[in-house]
Amino acid sequence: MFERLKAPGTIGRLTLKNRVFMPAMGVFMAAPGGGVNDDIIAFYEARARGGVGLIITEVTRVDGEAGAGEPCQLAAYRPSDVIGLQRIVDTVHKYDTKIFVQLQHPGREASVMITGVQPVAPSAVANPAGGEMPRALSTEECQEHVEKFIRAGIFVKMSGADGVELHGAHGYLINEFLSPAMNFRTDQYGGSFENRMRFVIEIIQGIRQACGASFPITVRINAEEMLAGGIDLTEAQKIAVALEAAGADAINVSTYSIECIEPGTFPQGNKKRLSLAIKAVVQIPVLGVSNIKDPAAAEALLAAAAVDFVGVGRGHLADPDWVNKAFSGRAAEIRQCIGCLGCFAEIVKLHRIKCAVNPITGREREYAQPERNGGGRVAAIVGGGPAGIEAALTLKERGFEPVLFEAGDRLGGTLNTADKGYGKTMITAYTDSLITQVHKAGIKVRLGEEASVDKVKVLAPDWVFIACGAEPLIPANEGLDGEQVVTAEEVLLGRVSPTGKVAVIGSGMTGLETAEVLAARGCQLTLVEMLPEVGPGMYPTVVADVMGRIIKSRPEILTGHQLIKATAAGIELRRMADQQIITVASDWIVLALGVRPRQAVIERFKDSFEHVCIIGDARSCGRILEATQDAHGKASVVAPSWDGS
């Protein structure tokens, strides 16, 4: 299987063992101020052990002043950085995986909060999407920054790394020189195409001269940009040709748009047309990311000759063993990325990386040696959703005998509701992989069976994990007990089919997904949210993606409005700005006001067993990410001396 993915390939004079690479991803795990620590080594080691052919490190700073893009990132601007990078390189090389260090300067995308100085850029133009005003570099400073990249390349070569990637995409400094939408200089580093290329070409030539012909240099570029007057595909082809002529060994194709951070509704292979266009004009290898989650989609990209090497980024956050599982006939066991963008949301908060479907990501060293002290003792788990399954898998690994109760006819709990929205096939794939893992682990499952205190007592468990989830929140407002009032879950599961005028109360993820389904059915929507904006707490790209489809149905969107009551004619709302009461006509009212723990179930088990551990939504309602993190953490620390507190 996947013979194209398994085939060796070359970049320059370097041979890679297969065609899968892990592209650069910021993980916020390096030492503060820039440098290597044990945590980031463990992160990269897990992916190398997992079989990937090439790892491209996260953005690595080349400048000690305005060049910090993250508070905790790798660095290659000091001689002392060589030793730290060497530690990563030596670790990765144990698994016959190659490693490139991605050199980056954030340019105008830097923040004074992190660097302490004003950002610098080719031109004094801030990012129109929001950003600080940069200071334009002088000609002499442009030349100095070229030397900084070259010096960093030398340090990388000294560390034993297999090559470098120059980050010329995503609005960072090299990209700012390349793009006519960001470079308005009138000296030799701006104006004409040749002048805009000069900065990166001088870097390539300098690294090549210093590091030799056998040291690969790749460049990541935008094939398209979201900026007016920015790089389009035709311009990107010209850039790729010029980079090849300058001595680049490969081109890594990306974009500077919403496609740079694809939510789960985006199809796999969505950048295929872009990499095909670049491959058509160059002879050197083309690397590309394309929202790849499963090996079959990656194989298809190679079969279509759209890329020479397939990037699997967030797929490697979700499952570091992605390659090994694919190549050994265990593709069904891969924990597939669900595109929730929880990883990005954590980074925005300046947290280290986390993954909704893999609670070990970012904590590889912490969970490296689970305490195997289960001794065959029984642990009953009430609820087979993501938290319950994660707890069961963790406990089984530690030597316990978990028994998993699930009242529904399929494991997954609320995942089997979450996958009913538009483009949610990745949720289904994730659920399928969890079920596969449960069966392979040999975990006892009591499917279609509601757990009761008496049933659990028969097992004589040492511990009871309560993962019973939550129930929809239905406030006691007047009229909400009417037949025309339903929950979002009932709509998504097809238990009711509202028609005509429908008011959706609440614009969280469940509310928006339900509104999207109703809009597709032709309903006349009113979307009500008490807070000032729709999608409170959601990652902006996800909100933009969903709203982009909902808005086509021309809904009435009432933010800053609170539900007062329901009537036979519709709903009454309070406008928060002035407390005025307004009436909205509606045939159906769909409540998406969140959920609350099933407290009655929790109390019954707490009163009946000595050692009870409450996890997931049963403890605190949140996303899949919070549920799996909580479950894995709790299940990892159960020990003979555990007192249940």
Short mmCIF file of C-alpha atoms in Angstrom, two decimals, residues 62-63 65-67 105-110 117-125 133-149 171-178 182-190 199-200 202-203:
data_model
loop_
_atom_site.label_atom_id
_atom_site.label_comp_id
_atom_site.label_asym_id
_atom_site.label_seq_id
_atom_site.Cartn_x
_atom_site.Cartn_y
_atom_site.Cartn_z
CA VAL A 62 18.02 34.61 12.54
CA ASP A 63 18.05 37.89 14.44
CA GLU A 65 16.53 41.94 18.01
CA ALA A 66 13.42 42.42 15.88
CA GLY A 67 13.59 38.84 14.61
CA HIS A 105 12.43 36.70 10.19
CA PRO A 106 8.88 37.87 10.99
CA GLY A 107 9.35 41.34 9.50
CA ARG A 108 6.23 43.43 9.99
CA GLU A 109 4.46 40.45 11.58
CA ALA A 110 6.62 40.82 14.70
CA VAL A 117 11.45 46.97 19.56
CA GLN A 118 9.51 48.27 16.58
CA PRO A 119 9.07 45.72 13.78
CA VAL A 120 11.11 46.19 10.62
CA ALA A 121 10.08 45.60 7.01
CA PRO A 122 11.00 46.54 3.45
CA SER A 123 8.44 49.36 3.64
CA ALA A 124 6.68 51.19 6.44
CA VAL A 125 3.29 49.59 5.76
CA MET A 133 3.52 49.86 12.00
CA PRO A 134 6.99 48.66 10.97
CA ARG A 135 10.07 50.75 10.35
CA ALA A 136 11.44 50.59 6.81
CA LEU A 137 14.91 49.07 6.60
CA SER A 138 17.67 51.15 5.08
CA THR A 139 19.62 49.72 2.15
CA GLU A 140 22.51 48.95 4.46
CA GLU A 141 20.15 47.21 6.90
CA CYS A 142 18.76 45.08 4.06
CA GLN A 143 22.29 43.91 3.36
CA GLU A 144 22.85 43.26 7.07
CA HIS A 145 19.73 41.08 7.17
CA VAL A 146 20.95 39.12 4.18
CA GLU A 147 24.11 38.42 6.18
CA LYS A 148 22.03 37.36 9.19
CA PHE A 149 20.30 34.69 7.12
CA GLY A 171 3.72 37.65 5.17
CA TYR A 172 7.15 37.36 6.81
CA LEU A 173 10.25 39.36 5.88
CA ILE A 174 11.42 37.48 2.78
CA ASN A 175 7.82 37.39 1.54
CA GLU A 176 7.55 41.13 2.16
CA PHE A 177 10.45 41.74 -0.19
CA LEU A 178 8.96 39.44 -2.85
CA MET A 182 4.26 44.80 0.66
CA ASN A 183 7.40 46.15 -1.02
CA PHE A 184 7.31 49.79 -2.14
CA ARG A 185 11.05 50.45 -2.07
CA THR A 186 12.85 52.46 -4.75
CA ASP A 187 16.39 51.13 -4.20
CA GLN A 188 17.90 47.89 -5.48
CA TYR A 189 15.66 45.85 -3.14
CA GLY A 190 12.34 47.09 -4.54
CA PHE A 199 16.98 39.89 -1.09
CA VAL A 200 16.22 36.16 -1.20
CA GLU A 202 21.49 37.05 -2.21
CA ILE A 203 20.63 34.84 0.77
#
